[in-house]
PDB file of C-alpha atoms in Angstrom:
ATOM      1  CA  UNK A   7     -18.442   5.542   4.651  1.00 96.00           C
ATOM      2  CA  UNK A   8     -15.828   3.185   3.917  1.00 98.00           C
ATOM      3  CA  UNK A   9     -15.027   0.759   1.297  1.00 98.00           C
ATOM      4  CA  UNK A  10     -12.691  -1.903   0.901  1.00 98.00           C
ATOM      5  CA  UNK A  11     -11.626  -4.072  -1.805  1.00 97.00           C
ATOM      6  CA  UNK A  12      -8.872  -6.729  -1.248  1.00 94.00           C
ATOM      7  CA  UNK A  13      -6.536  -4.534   0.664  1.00 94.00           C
ATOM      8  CA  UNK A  14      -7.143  -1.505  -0.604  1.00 97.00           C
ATOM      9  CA  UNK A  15      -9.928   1.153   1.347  1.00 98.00           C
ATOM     10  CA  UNK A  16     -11.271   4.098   0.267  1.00 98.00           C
ATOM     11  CA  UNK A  17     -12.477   6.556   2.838  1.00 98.00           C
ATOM     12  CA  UNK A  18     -15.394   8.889   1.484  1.00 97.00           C
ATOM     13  CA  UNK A  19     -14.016  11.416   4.716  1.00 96.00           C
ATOM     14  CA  UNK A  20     -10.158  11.383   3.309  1.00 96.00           C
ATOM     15  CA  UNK A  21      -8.551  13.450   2.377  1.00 95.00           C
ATOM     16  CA  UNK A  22      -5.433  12.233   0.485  1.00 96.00           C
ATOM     17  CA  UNK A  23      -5.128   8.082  -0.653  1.00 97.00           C
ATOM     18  CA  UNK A  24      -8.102   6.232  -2.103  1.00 98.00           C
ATOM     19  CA  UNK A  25     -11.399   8.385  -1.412  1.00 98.00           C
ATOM     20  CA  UNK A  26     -14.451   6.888  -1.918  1.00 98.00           C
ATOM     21  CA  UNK A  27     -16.999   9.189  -4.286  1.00 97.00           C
ATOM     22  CA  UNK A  28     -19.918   7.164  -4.712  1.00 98.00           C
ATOM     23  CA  UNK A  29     -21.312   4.137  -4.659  1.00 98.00           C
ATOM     24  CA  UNK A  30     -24.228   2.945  -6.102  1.00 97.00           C
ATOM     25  CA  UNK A  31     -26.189  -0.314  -6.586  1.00 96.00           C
ATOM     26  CA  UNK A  32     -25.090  -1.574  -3.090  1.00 97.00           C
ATOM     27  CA  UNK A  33     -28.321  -1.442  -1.062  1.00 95.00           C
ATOM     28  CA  UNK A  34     -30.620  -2.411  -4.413  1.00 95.00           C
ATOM     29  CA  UNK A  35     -32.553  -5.611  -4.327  1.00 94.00           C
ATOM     30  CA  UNK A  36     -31.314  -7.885  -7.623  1.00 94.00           C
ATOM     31  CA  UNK A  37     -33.710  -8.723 -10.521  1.00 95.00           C
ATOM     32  CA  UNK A  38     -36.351 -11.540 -10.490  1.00 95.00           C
ATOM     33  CA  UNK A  39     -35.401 -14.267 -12.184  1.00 95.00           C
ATOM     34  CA  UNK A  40     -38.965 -15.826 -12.192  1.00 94.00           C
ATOM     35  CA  UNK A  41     -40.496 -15.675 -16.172  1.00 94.00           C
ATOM     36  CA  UNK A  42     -43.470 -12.638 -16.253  1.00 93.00           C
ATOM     37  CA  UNK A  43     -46.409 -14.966 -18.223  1.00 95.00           C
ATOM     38  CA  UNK A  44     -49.589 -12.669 -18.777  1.00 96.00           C
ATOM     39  CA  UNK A  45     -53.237 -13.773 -18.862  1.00 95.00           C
ATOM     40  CA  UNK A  46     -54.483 -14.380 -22.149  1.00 95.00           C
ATOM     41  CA  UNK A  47     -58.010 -13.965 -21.314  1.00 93.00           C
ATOM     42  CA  UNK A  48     -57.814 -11.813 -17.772  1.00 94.00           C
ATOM     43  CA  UNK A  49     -56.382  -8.595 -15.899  1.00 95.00           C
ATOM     44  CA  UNK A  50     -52.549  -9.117 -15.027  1.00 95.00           C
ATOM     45  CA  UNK A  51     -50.273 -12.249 -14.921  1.00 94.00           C
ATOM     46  CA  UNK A  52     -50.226 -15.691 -13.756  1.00 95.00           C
ATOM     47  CA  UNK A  53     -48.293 -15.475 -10.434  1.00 95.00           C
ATOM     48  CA  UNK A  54     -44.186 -16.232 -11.254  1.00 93.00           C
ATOM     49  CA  UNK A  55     -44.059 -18.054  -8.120  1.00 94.00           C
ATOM     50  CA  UNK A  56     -40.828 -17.928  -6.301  1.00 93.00           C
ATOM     51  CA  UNK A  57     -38.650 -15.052  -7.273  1.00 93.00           C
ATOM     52  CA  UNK A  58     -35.039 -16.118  -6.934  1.00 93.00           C
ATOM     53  CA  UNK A  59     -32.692 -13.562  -7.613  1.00 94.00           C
ATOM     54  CA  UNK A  60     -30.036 -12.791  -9.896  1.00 96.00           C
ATOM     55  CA  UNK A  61     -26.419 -11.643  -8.920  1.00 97.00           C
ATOM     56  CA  UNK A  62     -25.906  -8.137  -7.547  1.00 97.00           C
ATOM     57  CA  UNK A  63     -23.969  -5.806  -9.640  1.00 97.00           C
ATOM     58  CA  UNK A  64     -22.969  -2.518  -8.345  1.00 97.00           C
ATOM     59  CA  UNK A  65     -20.201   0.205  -9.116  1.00 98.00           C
ATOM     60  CA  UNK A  66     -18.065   1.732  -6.899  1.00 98.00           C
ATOM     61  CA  UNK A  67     -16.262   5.300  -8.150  1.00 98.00           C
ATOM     62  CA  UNK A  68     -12.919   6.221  -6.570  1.00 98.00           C
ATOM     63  CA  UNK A  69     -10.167   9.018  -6.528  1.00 97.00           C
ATOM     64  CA  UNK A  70      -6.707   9.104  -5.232  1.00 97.00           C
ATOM     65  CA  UNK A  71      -4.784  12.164  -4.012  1.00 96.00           C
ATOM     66  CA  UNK A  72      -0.796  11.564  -3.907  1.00 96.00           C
ATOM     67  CA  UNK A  73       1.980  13.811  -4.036  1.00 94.00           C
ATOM     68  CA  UNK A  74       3.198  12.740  -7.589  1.00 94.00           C
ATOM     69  CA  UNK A  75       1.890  11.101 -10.967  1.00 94.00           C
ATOM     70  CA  UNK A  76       3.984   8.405 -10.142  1.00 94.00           C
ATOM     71  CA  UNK A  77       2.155   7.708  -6.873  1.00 95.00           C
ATOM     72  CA  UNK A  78      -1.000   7.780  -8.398  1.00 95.00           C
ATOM     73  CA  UNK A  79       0.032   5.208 -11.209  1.00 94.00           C
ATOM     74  CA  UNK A  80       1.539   3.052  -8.617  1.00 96.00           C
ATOM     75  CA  UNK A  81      -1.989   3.334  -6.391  1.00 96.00           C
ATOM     76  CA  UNK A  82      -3.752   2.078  -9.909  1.00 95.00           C
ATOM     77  CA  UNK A  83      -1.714  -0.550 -10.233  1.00 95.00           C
ATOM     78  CA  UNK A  84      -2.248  -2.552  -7.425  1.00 96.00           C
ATOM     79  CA  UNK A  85      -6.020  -1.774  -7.714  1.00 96.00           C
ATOM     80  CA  UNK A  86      -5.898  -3.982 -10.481  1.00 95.00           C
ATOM     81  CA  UNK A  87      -3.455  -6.143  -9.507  1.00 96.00           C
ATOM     82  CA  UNK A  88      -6.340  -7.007  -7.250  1.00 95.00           C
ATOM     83  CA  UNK A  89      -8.378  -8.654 -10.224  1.00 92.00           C
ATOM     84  CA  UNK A  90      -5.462 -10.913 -10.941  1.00 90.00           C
ATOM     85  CA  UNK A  91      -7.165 -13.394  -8.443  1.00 86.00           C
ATOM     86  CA  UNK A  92      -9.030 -16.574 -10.014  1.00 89.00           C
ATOM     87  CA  UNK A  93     -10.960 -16.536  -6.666  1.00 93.00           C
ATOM     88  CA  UNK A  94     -13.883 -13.756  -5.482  1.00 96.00           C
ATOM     89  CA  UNK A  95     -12.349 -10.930  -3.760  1.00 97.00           C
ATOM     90  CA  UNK A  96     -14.326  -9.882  -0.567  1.00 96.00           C
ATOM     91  CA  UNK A  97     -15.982  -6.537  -0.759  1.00 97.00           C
ATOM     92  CA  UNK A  98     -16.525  -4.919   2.777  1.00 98.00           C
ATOM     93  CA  UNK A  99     -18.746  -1.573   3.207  1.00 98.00           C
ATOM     94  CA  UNK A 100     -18.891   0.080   6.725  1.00 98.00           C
ATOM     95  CA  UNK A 101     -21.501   2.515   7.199  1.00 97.00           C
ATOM     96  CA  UNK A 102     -23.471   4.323  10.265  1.00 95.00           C
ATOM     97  CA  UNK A 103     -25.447   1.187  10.474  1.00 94.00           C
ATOM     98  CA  UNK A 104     -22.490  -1.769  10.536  1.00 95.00           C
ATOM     99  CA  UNK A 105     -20.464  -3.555   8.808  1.00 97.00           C
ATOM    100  CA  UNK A 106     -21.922  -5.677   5.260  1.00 97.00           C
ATOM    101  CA  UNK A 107     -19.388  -7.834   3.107  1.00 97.00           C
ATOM    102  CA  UNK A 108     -19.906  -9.701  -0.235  1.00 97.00           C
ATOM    103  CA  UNK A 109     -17.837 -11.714  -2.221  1.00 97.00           C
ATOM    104  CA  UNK A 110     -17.250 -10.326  -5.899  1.00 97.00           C
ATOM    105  CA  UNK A 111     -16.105 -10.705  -9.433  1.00 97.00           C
ATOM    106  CA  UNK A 112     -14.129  -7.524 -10.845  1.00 97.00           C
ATOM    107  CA  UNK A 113     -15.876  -7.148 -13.935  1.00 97.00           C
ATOM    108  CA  UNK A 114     -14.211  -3.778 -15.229  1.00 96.00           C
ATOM    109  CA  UNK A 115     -12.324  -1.097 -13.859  1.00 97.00           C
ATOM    110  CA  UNK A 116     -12.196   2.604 -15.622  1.00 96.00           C
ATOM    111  CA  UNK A 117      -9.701   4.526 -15.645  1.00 94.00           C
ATOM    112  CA  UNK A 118     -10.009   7.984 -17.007  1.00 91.00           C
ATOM    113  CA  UNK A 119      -6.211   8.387 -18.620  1.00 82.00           C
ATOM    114  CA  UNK A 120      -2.835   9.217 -17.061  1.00 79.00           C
ATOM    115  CA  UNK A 121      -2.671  12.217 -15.347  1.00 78.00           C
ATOM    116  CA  UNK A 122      -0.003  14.814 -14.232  1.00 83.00           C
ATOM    117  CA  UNK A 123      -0.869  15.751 -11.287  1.00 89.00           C
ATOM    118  CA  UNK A 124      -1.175  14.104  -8.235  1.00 93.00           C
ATOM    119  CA  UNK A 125      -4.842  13.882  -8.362  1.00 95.00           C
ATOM    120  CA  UNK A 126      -7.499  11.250 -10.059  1.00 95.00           C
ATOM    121  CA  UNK A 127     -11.141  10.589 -10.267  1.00 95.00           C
ATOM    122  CA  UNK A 128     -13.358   8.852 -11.517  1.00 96.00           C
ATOM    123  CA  UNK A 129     -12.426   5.412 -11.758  1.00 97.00           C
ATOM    124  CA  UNK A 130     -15.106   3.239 -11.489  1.00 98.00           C
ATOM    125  CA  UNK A 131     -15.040  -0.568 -10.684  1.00 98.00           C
ATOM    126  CA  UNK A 132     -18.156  -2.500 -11.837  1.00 98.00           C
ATOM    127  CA  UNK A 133     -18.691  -5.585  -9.493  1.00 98.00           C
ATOM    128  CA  UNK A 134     -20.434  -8.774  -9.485  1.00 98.00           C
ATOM    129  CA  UNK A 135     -21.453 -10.671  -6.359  1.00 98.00           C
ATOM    130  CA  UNK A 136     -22.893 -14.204  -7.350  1.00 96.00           C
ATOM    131  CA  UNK A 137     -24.640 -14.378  -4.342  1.00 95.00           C
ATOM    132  CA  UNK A 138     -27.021 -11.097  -3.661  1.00 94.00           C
ATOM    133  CA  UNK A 139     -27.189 -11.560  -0.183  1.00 96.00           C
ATOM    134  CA  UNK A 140     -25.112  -9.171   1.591  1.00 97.00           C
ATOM    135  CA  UNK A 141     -23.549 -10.138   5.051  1.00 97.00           C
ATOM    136  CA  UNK A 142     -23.038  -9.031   8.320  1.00 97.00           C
ATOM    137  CA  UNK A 143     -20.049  -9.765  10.867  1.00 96.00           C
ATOM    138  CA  UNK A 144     -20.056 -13.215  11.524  1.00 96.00           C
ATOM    139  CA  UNK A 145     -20.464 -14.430  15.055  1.00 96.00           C
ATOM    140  CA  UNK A 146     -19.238 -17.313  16.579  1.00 97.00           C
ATOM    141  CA  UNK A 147     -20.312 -20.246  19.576  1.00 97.00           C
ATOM    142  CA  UNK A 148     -18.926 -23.453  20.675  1.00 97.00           C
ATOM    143  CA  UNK A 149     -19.648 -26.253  23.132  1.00 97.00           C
ATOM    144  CA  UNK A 150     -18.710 -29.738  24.032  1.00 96.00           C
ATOM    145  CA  UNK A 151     -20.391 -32.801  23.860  1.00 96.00           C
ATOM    146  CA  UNK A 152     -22.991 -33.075  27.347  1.00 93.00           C
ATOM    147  CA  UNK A 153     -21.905 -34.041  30.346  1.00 87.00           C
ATOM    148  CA  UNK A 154     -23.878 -33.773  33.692  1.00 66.00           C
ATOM    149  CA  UNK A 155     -23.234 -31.249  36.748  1.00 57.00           C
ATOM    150  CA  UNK A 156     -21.453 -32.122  39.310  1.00 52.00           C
ATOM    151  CA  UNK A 157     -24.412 -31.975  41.883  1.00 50.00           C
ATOM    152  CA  UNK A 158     -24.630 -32.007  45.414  1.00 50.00           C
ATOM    153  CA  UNK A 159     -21.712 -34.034  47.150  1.00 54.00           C
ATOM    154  CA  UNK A 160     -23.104 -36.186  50.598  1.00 53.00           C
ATOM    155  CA  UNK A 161     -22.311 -35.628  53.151  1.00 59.00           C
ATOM    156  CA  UNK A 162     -23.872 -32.398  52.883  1.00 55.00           C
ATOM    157  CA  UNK A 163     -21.598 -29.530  54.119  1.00 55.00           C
ATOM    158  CA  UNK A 164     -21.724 -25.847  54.575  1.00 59.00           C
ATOM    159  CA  UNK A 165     -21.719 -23.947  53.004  1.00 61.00           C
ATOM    160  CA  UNK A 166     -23.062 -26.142  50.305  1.00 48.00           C
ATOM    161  CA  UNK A 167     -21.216 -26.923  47.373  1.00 52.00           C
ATOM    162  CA  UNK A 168     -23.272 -27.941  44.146  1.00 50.00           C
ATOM    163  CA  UNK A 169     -19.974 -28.742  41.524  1.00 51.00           C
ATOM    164  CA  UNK A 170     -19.282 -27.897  38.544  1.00 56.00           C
ATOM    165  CA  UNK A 171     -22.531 -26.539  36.281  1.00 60.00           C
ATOM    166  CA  UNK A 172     -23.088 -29.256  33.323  1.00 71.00           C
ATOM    167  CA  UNK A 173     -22.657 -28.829  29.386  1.00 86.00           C
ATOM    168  CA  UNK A 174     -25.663 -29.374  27.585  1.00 94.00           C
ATOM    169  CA  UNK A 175     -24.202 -29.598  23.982  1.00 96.00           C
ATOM    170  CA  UNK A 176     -25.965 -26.583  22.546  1.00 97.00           C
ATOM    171  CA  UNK A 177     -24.805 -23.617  20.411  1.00 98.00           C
ATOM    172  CA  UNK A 178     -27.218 -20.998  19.337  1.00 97.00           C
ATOM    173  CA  UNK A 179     -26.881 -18.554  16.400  1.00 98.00           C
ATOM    174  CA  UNK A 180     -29.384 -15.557  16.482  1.00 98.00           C
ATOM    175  CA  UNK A 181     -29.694 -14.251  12.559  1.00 98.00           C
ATOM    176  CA  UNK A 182     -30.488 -10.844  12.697  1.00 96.00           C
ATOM    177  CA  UNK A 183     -30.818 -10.277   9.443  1.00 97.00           C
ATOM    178  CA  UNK A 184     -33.585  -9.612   6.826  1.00 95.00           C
ATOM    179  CA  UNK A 185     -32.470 -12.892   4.465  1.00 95.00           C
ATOM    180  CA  UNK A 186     -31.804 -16.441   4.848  1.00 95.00           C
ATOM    181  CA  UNK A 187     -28.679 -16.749   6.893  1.00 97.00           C
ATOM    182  CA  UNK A 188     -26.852 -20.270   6.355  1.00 96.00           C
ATOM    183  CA  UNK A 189     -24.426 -21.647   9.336  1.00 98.00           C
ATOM    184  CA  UNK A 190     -20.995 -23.247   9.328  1.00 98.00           C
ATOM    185  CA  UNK A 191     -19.841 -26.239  11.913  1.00 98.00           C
ATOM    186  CA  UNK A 192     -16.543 -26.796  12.740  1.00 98.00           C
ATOM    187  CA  UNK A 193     -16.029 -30.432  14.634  1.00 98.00           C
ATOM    188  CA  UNK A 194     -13.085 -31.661  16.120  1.00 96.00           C
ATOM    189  CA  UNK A 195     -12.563 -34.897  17.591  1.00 87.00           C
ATOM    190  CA  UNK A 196     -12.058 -37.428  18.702  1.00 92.00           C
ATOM    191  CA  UNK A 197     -15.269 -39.201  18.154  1.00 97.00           C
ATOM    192  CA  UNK A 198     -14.274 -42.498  16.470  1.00 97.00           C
ATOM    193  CA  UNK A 199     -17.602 -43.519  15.380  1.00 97.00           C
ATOM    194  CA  UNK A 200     -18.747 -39.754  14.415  1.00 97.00           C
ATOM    195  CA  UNK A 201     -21.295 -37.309  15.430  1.00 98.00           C
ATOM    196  CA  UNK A 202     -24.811 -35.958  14.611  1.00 98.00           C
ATOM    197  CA  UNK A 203     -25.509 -32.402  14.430  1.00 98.00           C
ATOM    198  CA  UNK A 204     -29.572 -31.925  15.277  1.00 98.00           C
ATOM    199  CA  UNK A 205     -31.357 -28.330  14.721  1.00 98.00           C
ATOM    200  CA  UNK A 206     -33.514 -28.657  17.770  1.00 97.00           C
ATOM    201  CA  UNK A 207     -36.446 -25.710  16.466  1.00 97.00           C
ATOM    202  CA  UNK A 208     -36.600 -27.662  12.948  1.00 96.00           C
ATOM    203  CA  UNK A 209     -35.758 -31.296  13.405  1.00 97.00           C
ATOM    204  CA  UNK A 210     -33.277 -31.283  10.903  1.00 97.00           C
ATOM    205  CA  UNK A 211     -30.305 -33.581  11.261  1.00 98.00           C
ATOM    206  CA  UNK A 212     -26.944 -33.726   9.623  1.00 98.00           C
ATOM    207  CA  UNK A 213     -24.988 -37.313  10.914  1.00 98.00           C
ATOM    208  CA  UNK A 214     -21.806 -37.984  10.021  1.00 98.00           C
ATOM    209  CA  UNK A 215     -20.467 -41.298  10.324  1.00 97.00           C
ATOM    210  CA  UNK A 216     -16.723 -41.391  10.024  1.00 96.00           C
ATOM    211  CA  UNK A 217     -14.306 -41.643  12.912  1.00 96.00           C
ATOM    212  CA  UNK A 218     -12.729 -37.863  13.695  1.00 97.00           C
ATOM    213  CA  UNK A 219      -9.205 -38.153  15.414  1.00 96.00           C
ATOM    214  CA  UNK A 220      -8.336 -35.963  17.910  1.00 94.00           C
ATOM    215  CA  UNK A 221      -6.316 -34.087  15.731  1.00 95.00           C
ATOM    216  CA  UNK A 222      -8.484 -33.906  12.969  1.00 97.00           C
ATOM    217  CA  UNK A 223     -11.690 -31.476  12.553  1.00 98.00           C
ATOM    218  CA  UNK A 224     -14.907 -31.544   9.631  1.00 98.00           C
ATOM    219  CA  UNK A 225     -15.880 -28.302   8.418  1.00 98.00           C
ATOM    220  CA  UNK A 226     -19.516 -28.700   7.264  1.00 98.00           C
ATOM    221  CA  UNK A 227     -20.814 -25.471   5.298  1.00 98.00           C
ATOM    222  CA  UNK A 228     -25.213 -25.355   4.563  1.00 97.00           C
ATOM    223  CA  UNK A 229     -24.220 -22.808   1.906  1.00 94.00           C
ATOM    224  CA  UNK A 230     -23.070 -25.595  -0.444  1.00 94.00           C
ATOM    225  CA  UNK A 231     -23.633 -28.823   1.197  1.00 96.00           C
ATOM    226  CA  UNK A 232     -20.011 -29.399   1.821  1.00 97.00           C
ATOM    227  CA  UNK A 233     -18.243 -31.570   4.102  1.00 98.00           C
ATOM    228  CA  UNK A 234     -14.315 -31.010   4.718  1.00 98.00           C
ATOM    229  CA  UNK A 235     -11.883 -32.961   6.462  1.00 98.00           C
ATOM    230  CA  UNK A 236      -9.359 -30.307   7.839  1.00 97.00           C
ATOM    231  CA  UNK A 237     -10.656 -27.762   5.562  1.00 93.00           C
ATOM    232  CA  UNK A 238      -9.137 -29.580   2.579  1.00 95.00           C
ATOM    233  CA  UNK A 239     -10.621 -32.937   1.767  1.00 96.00           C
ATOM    234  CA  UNK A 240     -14.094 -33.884   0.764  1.00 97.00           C
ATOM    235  CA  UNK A 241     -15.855 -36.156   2.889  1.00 97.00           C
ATOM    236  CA  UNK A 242     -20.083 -35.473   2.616  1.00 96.00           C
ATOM    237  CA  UNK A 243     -19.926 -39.197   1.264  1.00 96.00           C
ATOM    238  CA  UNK A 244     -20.167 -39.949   4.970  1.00 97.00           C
ATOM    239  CA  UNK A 245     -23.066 -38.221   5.675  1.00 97.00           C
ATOM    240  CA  UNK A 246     -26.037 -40.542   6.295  1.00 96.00           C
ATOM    241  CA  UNK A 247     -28.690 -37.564   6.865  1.00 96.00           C
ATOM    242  CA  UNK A 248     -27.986 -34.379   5.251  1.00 96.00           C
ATOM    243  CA  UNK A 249     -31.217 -32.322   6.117  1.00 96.00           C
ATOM    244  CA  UNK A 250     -29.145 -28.886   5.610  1.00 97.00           C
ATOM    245  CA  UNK A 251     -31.035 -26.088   6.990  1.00 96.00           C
ATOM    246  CA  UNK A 252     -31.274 -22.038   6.787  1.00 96.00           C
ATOM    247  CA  UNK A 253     -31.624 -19.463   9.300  1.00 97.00           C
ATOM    248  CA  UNK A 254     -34.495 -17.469   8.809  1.00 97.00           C
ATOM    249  CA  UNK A 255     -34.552 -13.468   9.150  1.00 97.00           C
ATOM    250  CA  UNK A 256     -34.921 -13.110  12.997  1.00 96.00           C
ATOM    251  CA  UNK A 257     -35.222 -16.563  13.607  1.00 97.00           C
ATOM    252  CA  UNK A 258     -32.898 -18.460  16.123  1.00 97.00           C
ATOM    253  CA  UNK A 259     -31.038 -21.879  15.624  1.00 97.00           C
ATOM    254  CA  UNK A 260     -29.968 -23.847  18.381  1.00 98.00           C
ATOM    255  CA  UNK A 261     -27.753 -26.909  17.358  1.00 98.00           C
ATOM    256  CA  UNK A 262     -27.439 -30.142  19.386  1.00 98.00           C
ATOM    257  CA  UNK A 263     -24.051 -31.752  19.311  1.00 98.00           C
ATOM    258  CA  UNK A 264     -24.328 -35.717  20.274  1.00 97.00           C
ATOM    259  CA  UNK A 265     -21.530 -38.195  19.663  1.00 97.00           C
ATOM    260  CA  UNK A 266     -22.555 -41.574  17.720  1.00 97.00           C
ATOM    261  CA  UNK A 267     -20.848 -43.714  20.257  1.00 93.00           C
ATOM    262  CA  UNK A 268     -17.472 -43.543  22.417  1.00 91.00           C
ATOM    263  CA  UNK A 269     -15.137 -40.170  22.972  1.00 95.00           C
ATOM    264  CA  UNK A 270     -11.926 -39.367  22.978  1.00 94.00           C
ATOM    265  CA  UNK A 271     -10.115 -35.957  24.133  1.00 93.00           C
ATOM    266  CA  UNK A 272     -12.438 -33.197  24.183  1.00 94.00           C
ATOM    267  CA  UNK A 273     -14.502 -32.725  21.194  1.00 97.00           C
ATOM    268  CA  UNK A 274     -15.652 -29.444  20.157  1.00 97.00           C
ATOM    269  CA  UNK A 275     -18.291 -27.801  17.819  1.00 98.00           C
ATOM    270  CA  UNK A 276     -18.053 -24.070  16.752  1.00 98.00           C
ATOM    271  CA  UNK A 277     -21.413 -22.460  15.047  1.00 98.00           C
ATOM    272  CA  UNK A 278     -20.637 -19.891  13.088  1.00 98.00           C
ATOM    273  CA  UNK A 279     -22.835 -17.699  10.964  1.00 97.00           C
ATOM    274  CA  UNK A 280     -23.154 -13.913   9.407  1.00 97.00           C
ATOM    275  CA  UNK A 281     -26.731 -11.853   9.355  1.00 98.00           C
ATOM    276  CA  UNK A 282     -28.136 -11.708   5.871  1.00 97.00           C
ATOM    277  CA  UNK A 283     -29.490  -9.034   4.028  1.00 96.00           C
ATOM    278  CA  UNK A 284     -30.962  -8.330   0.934  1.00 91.00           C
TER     279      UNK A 284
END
């Protein structure tokens, strides 16, 4: 098993650098959040309803083998340089099964003492992921806007050409998961009078009416709603339907890309999206 923090990975098959020794917590399901009300005059409780989940906490509890004290000082060090960050650190475990990822808050980090020897164990970072859901590798599609075949060119000759096969404007993410995945579209224009994203299986519709230049591209995220012009500005003000949608656990989304009026260039849209577990 292997698990990495920022740039640091510990190996639980090493046999000198960071070693992994246990980890625990990673595979647990998160607390209810949903209030426990009994029955004041009956067996058992009222039913909580929806049980939305806390944060997932977990610890993971390293060593490091060096050839000095000074090396292993040096190796602690930059594991908690790593907590310097104001922003969530991404967490990656690889076992047998895949590859699972979540972004996390460094809570703590133990250290059992200086040493002097080139050995330490025992230190054990307690972590906080915000969102329980742990991910999978993320996957990723894209398409054009439709455009028709070429078809069958008259007079017919042989042997028979049928042109080029047509673009139906579809991109399809598969989530393989056991949780609710959410998707991420990346659009780049130009499409001066702006696009509409459709989930065809759902209905749902996200239209954004804005002109994209050619150069320009709109990251929309169903995670938090957002809408980014080149990944910096905000820009969901221009979004006349925002019917955000999930990805349910084995369920498949296929997205329709349409333009809102004329084209310019080659306008893309890449789907991309991560299984979900809890």
């Amino acid at each position: 098993m292997k698990f990495t923090i920022g740039e640091i990975t510990a190996d639980s098959g090493a046999r000198s650098g960071w070693i992994l020794a246990a980890l625990s917590d990673w595979l647990s399901l998160p607390q209810s959040k949903a209030d426990e009300t009994e029955r004041p005059q009956a067996h058992g409780l009222f039913d909580p309803g929806t049980d939305w989940r806390t944060g997932a906490g977990f610890t993971a509890t390293l060593s490091y083998r060096g050839e000095t004290p000074g090396e292993v000082e040096q190796a602690v060090r930059e594991l908690k340089a790593i907590a310097s960050s104001d922003d969530l650190v991404r967490c990656v475990v690889e076992t047998e099964l895949g590859t699972t990822w979540r972004e996390v808050s460094i809570r703590k980090i133990d250290i059992p003492g200086l040493t002097f020897m080139g050995f330490m164990k025992g230190i054990a970072l307690d972590l906080l992921a915000p969102d329980p859901v742990a991910y999978g590798v993320e996957s990723s599609v894209s398409t054009g806007l439709p455009a028709p075949g070429g078809g069958v060119a008259f007079p017919v000759g042989f042997p028979v050409g049928f042109g080029a096969a047509g673009i139906d404007g579809r991109a399809r993410f598969t989530n393989e998961g056991t949780a609710p995945a959410s998707v991420r579209f990346r659009v780049s224009g130009g499409l001066p009078d702006g696009f509409s994203l459709r989930c065809v299986e759902t209905g749902d519709v996200l239209t954004f009416r804005r002109p994209v230049a050619s150069d320009d591209y709109v990251l929309l995220d169903s995670s938090d709603g957002s809408a980014l012009l080149n990944g910096v500005s905000p820009v969901s003000g221009y979004l006349t339907d925002d019917d955000w949608w999930q990805v349910g656990p084995g369920e498949t989304c296929t997205v329709q890309f349409t333009s809102l009026g004329g084209v310019q260039g080659s306008p893309l849209l890449v789907l991309s999206g991560s299984p979900a577990y809890f």
